[in-house]
């Protein structure tokens, strides 16, 4: 992505590992979820987490929960499909997109949000999923099915070259009312997130943020203003020849 980037990393490393040269790293498919609270006065709030300062990627900065696609994300049952506009946008400017790319990305965002914050997003209207792949056991335990229809695609961003991690991240937003359950204990000094905060957009911009997170907040605010209308622009952030670019998907 065209700046200090999205957010991911599933565990705190305990020992250094040999890694490929940052210049040769290829971006990995990943997804992020912006949980949005539009209740009350004073403007919308978003859920942000402070990354553990011991992490190699964006240490100590505030980001939205997210991570890369895992195998189970391709097989988890859902209650509703992504909106058509989102499915179409997610395959644009992607060479030979894999089958059900959008579905896997949306599910990765929901699973990672649970793993990092303890929030389970979805619906109990249909009962427990018939099967629950690895990483999705909590959804079966709480009898929750992810509802992709409730997600809004906000943006896409690719981490610039020469970073210690590189992701091709899609940013989704979902209303806080879709939180069906919560498990405490996911945030601690030894977790990926050491702190969670519900913050209004202006306050969020004053936090220690990666450049891309700040840019996505601007994209989000513009899309909230049109109530996530399907015709809105879906931005794609990336870096080309050392220059940041922002184009429409």
Short mmCIF file of C-alpha atoms in Angstrom, two decimals:
data_model
loop_
_atom_site.label_atom_id
_atom_site.label_comp_id
_atom_site.label_asym_id
_atom_site.label_seq_id
_atom_site.Cartn_x
_atom_site.Cartn_y
_atom_site.Cartn_z
CA UNK A 1 0.00 0.00 0.00
CA UNK A 2 1.10 3.46 -0.63
CA UNK A 3 2.20 4.32 2.81
CA UNK A 4 2.99 2.88 6.21
CA UNK A 5 0.04 0.57 5.63
CA UNK A 6 -2.69 -1.79 6.84
CA UNK A 7 -2.42 -4.02 9.82
CA UNK A 8 -1.70 -7.58 10.54
CA UNK A 9 0.41 -10.06 12.46
CA UNK A 10 -1.11 -12.92 14.34
CA UNK A 11 1.34 -13.34 17.15
CA UNK A 12 4.17 -11.65 18.99
CA UNK A 13 7.47 -13.06 17.71
CA UNK A 14 9.63 -14.55 20.41
CA UNK A 15 12.80 -14.95 18.36
CA UNK A 16 14.13 -13.46 15.13
CA UNK A 17 13.58 -15.39 11.91
CA UNK A 18 15.43 -15.06 8.62
CA UNK A 19 13.23 -13.12 6.20
CA UNK A 20 13.46 -12.38 2.50
CA UNK A 21 14.80 -9.00 1.45
CA UNK A 22 12.06 -6.38 1.90
CA UNK A 23 12.61 -5.26 -1.69
CA UNK A 24 11.53 -8.73 -2.88
CA UNK A 25 8.51 -9.21 -0.64
CA UNK A 26 5.28 -9.77 -2.53
CA UNK A 27 2.11 -8.36 -0.93
CA UNK A 28 -0.09 -10.96 0.76
CA UNK A 29 -3.87 -10.80 0.52
CA UNK A 30 -5.28 -9.37 3.73
CA UNK A 31 -8.35 -7.61 5.08
CA UNK A 32 -9.21 -5.10 7.76
CA UNK A 33 -12.51 -4.33 9.49
CA UNK A 34 -13.58 -0.88 10.66
CA UNK A 35 -16.26 -1.32 13.33
CA UNK A 36 -18.35 1.83 13.19
CA UNK A 37 -20.62 3.22 15.91
CA UNK A 38 -23.01 5.90 14.60
CA UNK A 39 -25.22 5.99 17.68
CA UNK A 40 -25.53 9.11 19.80
CA UNK A 41 -24.39 12.67 19.20
CA UNK A 42 -21.01 14.05 18.29
CA UNK A 43 -20.31 12.03 15.16
CA UNK A 44 -19.37 8.41 14.46
CA UNK A 45 -16.80 6.46 16.43
CA UNK A 46 -14.44 3.75 15.19
CA UNK A 47 -12.78 0.91 17.07
CA UNK A 48 -8.98 1.08 17.03
CA UNK A 49 -6.30 -0.98 18.69
CA UNK A 50 -2.77 -0.07 19.72
CA UNK A 51 -0.28 -2.59 18.35
CA UNK A 52 2.15 -4.21 20.70
CA UNK A 53 5.41 -2.17 20.73
CA UNK A 54 7.40 -5.41 20.36
CA UNK A 55 5.96 -6.12 16.90
CA UNK A 56 8.19 -5.57 13.88
CA UNK A 57 5.35 -4.10 11.78
CA UNK A 58 3.92 -0.73 12.93
CA UNK A 59 4.92 -1.17 16.61
CA UNK A 60 2.89 0.85 19.09
CA UNK A 61 0.65 2.47 16.48
CA UNK A 62 -3.15 2.57 16.43
CA UNK A 63 -4.79 0.60 13.61
CA UNK A 64 -8.00 -1.23 12.74
CA UNK A 65 -8.13 -4.98 13.41
CA UNK A 66 -7.20 -7.18 10.47
CA UNK A 67 -4.88 -9.77 9.00
CA UNK A 68 -4.17 -12.07 6.11
CA UNK A 69 -6.43 -14.76 4.70
CA UNK A 70 -6.20 -18.18 6.38
CA UNK A 71 -7.30 -21.52 4.94
CA UNK A 72 -10.47 -21.70 7.04
CA UNK A 73 -11.69 -18.37 5.67
CA UNK A 74 -12.35 -20.06 2.33
CA UNK A 75 -14.75 -22.59 3.87
CA UNK A 76 -16.66 -20.85 6.66
CA UNK A 77 -20.47 -20.80 6.08
CA UNK A 78 -22.10 -17.36 5.95
CA UNK A 79 -25.59 -15.93 6.44
CA UNK A 80 -25.45 -13.39 3.60
CA UNK A 81 -23.25 -12.60 0.61
CA UNK A 82 -21.25 -9.46 -0.07
CA UNK A 83 -23.08 -6.74 -2.01
CA UNK A 84 -22.60 -7.01 -5.79
CA UNK A 85 -20.72 -3.70 -6.06
CA UNK A 86 -18.18 -4.92 -3.51
CA UNK A 87 -17.65 -8.27 -5.24
CA UNK A 88 -17.03 -6.46 -8.52
CA UNK A 89 -14.62 -3.90 -7.04
CA UNK A 90 -12.61 -6.57 -5.22
CA UNK A 91 -11.66 -8.28 -8.48
CA UNK A 92 -10.68 -5.13 -10.39
CA UNK A 93 -6.97 -4.63 -10.99
CA UNK A 94 -6.28 -8.17 -9.76
CA UNK A 95 -4.53 -10.58 -12.12
CA UNK A 96 -6.42 -13.89 -12.23
CA UNK A 97 -8.37 -13.38 -8.99
CA UNK A 98 -8.93 -16.65 -7.13
CA UNK A 99 -12.41 -18.08 -6.81
CA UNK A 100 -14.48 -16.36 -4.11
CA UNK A 101 -11.73 -13.84 -3.38
CA UNK A 102 -14.16 -11.28 -1.95
CA UNK A 103 -15.81 -13.82 0.33
CA UNK A 104 -12.47 -14.99 1.73
CA UNK A 105 -11.30 -11.42 2.31
CA UNK A 106 -14.49 -10.44 4.12
CA UNK A 107 -14.31 -13.52 6.32
CA UNK A 108 -10.65 -12.88 7.11
CA UNK A 109 -11.57 -9.40 8.32
CA UNK A 110 -14.30 -10.78 10.60
CA UNK A 111 -12.14 -13.61 12.00
CA UNK A 112 -9.16 -11.35 12.64
CA UNK A 113 -11.41 -8.85 14.41
CA UNK A 114 -12.51 -11.61 16.77
CA UNK A 115 -8.95 -12.83 17.34
CA UNK A 116 -7.63 -9.35 18.11
CA UNK A 117 -10.58 -7.78 19.95
CA UNK A 118 -12.89 -10.59 21.11
CA UNK A 119 -15.84 -9.19 19.11
CA UNK A 120 -17.88 -11.73 17.12
CA UNK A 121 -19.74 -10.07 14.25
CA UNK A 122 -22.70 -11.74 12.60
CA UNK A 123 -26.19 -13.04 13.31
CA UNK A 124 -27.80 -15.66 15.52
CA UNK A 125 -30.97 -15.81 13.39
CA UNK A 126 -29.92 -19.02 11.61
CA UNK A 127 -28.37 -20.92 14.51
CA UNK A 128 -24.88 -22.35 14.71
CA UNK A 129 -22.88 -23.06 11.53
CA UNK A 130 -23.01 -26.69 10.43
CA UNK A 131 -19.23 -26.73 10.20
CA UNK A 132 -16.59 -24.43 11.68
CA UNK A 133 -13.10 -24.53 10.12
CA UNK A 134 -9.98 -23.87 12.15
CA UNK A 135 -10.06 -20.36 13.56
CA UNK A 136 -13.87 -20.21 13.57
CA UNK A 137 -14.64 -22.39 16.59
CA UNK A 138 -15.87 -19.45 18.70
CA UNK A 139 -18.57 -18.66 16.13
CA UNK A 140 -19.91 -22.20 16.43
CA UNK A 141 -19.71 -21.99 20.21
CA UNK A 142 -21.79 -18.80 20.26
CA UNK A 143 -24.08 -19.99 17.43
CA UNK A 144 -23.17 -17.05 15.20
CA UNK A 145 -22.94 -16.93 11.40
CA UNK A 146 -20.97 -14.13 9.73
CA UNK A 147 -23.24 -11.88 7.64
CA UNK A 148 -21.22 -10.49 4.74
CA UNK A 149 -24.19 -8.51 3.46
CA UNK A 150 -23.67 -6.11 6.37
CA UNK A 151 -20.15 -5.17 5.25
CA UNK A 152 -19.24 -2.07 3.23
CA UNK A 153 -16.08 -2.06 1.11
CA UNK A 154 -14.19 1.15 1.89
CA UNK A 155 -10.81 0.95 0.14
CA UNK A 156 -7.86 -1.13 -0.99
CA UNK A 157 -4.21 -0.40 -0.21
CA UNK A 158 -0.89 -2.08 -1.00
CA UNK A 159 2.09 -1.69 1.29
CA UNK A 160 4.95 0.08 -0.52
CA UNK A 161 8.14 -1.85 -1.36
CA UNK A 162 11.01 -2.18 1.09
CA UNK A 163 8.81 -2.63 4.17
CA UNK A 164 9.30 -5.44 6.70
CA UNK A 165 5.79 -6.72 5.84
CA UNK A 166 3.77 -6.19 2.65
CA UNK A 167 0.01 -6.65 2.32
CA UNK A 168 -2.60 -6.12 -0.34
CA UNK A 169 -5.29 -5.07 2.11
CA UNK A 170 -9.00 -4.48 1.59
CA UNK A 171 -10.72 -2.30 4.16
CA UNK A 172 -14.31 -3.08 5.12
CA UNK A 173 -16.67 -1.23 7.48
CA UNK A 174 -19.48 -2.70 9.56
CA UNK A 175 -21.95 -1.20 12.02
CA UNK A 176 -21.37 -1.90 15.71
CA UNK A 177 -24.92 -3.30 15.87
CA UNK A 178 -23.59 -6.40 14.09
CA UNK A 179 -21.59 -7.37 17.19
CA UNK A 180 -23.43 -10.51 18.32
CA UNK A 181 -21.14 -11.51 21.19
CA UNK A 182 -17.89 -10.58 22.90
CA UNK A 183 -15.18 -12.64 24.56
CA UNK A 184 -12.99 -10.78 27.00
CA UNK A 185 -9.28 -11.32 27.49
CA UNK A 186 -8.09 -10.85 23.91
CA UNK A 187 -6.32 -7.57 24.68
CA UNK A 188 -3.34 -7.66 27.05
CA UNK A 189 0.30 -6.55 27.33
CA UNK A 190 1.31 -9.80 25.61
CA UNK A 191 -1.29 -9.70 22.79
CA UNK A 192 -1.12 -8.12 19.37
CA UNK A 193 -3.33 -5.31 20.67
CA UNK A 194 -2.39 -3.91 24.06
CA UNK A 195 -5.26 -1.41 24.12
CA UNK A 196 -8.66 -0.84 22.46
CA UNK A 197 -10.41 2.50 22.06
CA UNK A 198 -13.67 3.78 20.56
CA UNK A 199 -12.76 7.18 19.12
CA UNK A 200 -14.44 9.82 16.99
CA UNK A 201 -12.86 10.45 13.60
CA UNK A 202 -11.23 13.76 14.53
CA UNK A 203 -9.80 12.26 17.72
CA UNK A 204 -8.59 9.21 15.81
CA UNK A 205 -6.56 11.44 13.48
CA UNK A 206 -4.62 12.76 16.49
CA UNK A 207 -3.44 9.27 17.50
CA UNK A 208 -0.14 7.72 16.44
CA UNK A 209 -1.30 6.30 13.10
CA UNK A 210 0.33 4.81 10.03
CA UNK A 211 -0.09 7.09 7.01
CA UNK A 212 -2.49 4.67 5.33
CA UNK A 213 -4.76 4.49 8.37
CA UNK A 214 -5.07 8.27 8.32
CA UNK A 215 -5.89 8.17 4.60
CA UNK A 216 -8.53 5.48 5.14
CA UNK A 217 -10.18 7.61 7.83
CA UNK A 218 -10.62 10.32 5.19
CA UNK A 219 -12.06 7.77 2.74
CA UNK A 220 -14.39 6.46 5.45
CA UNK A 221 -15.68 9.91 6.35
CA UNK A 222 -16.53 10.66 2.71
CA UNK A 223 -18.40 7.36 2.38
CA UNK A 224 -20.33 7.85 5.63
CA UNK A 225 -21.49 11.20 4.20
CA UNK A 226 -23.26 9.38 1.33
CA UNK A 227 -24.36 6.52 3.63
CA UNK A 228 -22.19 4.00 1.75
CA UNK A 229 -24.20 4.41 -1.48
CA UNK A 230 -23.25 1.74 -4.07
CA UNK A 231 -22.25 4.41 -6.64
CA UNK A 232 -19.58 5.94 -4.37
CA UNK A 233 -15.89 5.88 -5.22
CA UNK A 234 -13.88 2.96 -3.80
CA UNK A 235 -10.26 4.21 -3.58
CA UNK A 236 -7.19 2.11 -4.34
CA UNK A 237 -3.97 3.33 -2.66
CA UNK A 238 -0.55 2.20 -3.86
CA UNK A 239 2.94 3.47 -4.62
CA UNK A 240 4.36 3.75 -8.13
CA UNK A 241 7.90 4.87 -8.89
CA UNK A 242 8.16 6.21 -5.37
CA UNK A 243 4.98 8.30 -5.63
CA UNK A 244 1.75 7.67 -3.77
CA UNK A 245 -1.24 7.10 -5.99
CA UNK A 246 -4.97 7.05 -5.26
CA UNK A 247 -7.29 5.85 -7.99
CA UNK A 248 -10.84 4.51 -8.19
CA UNK A 249 -11.58 0.80 -8.35
#
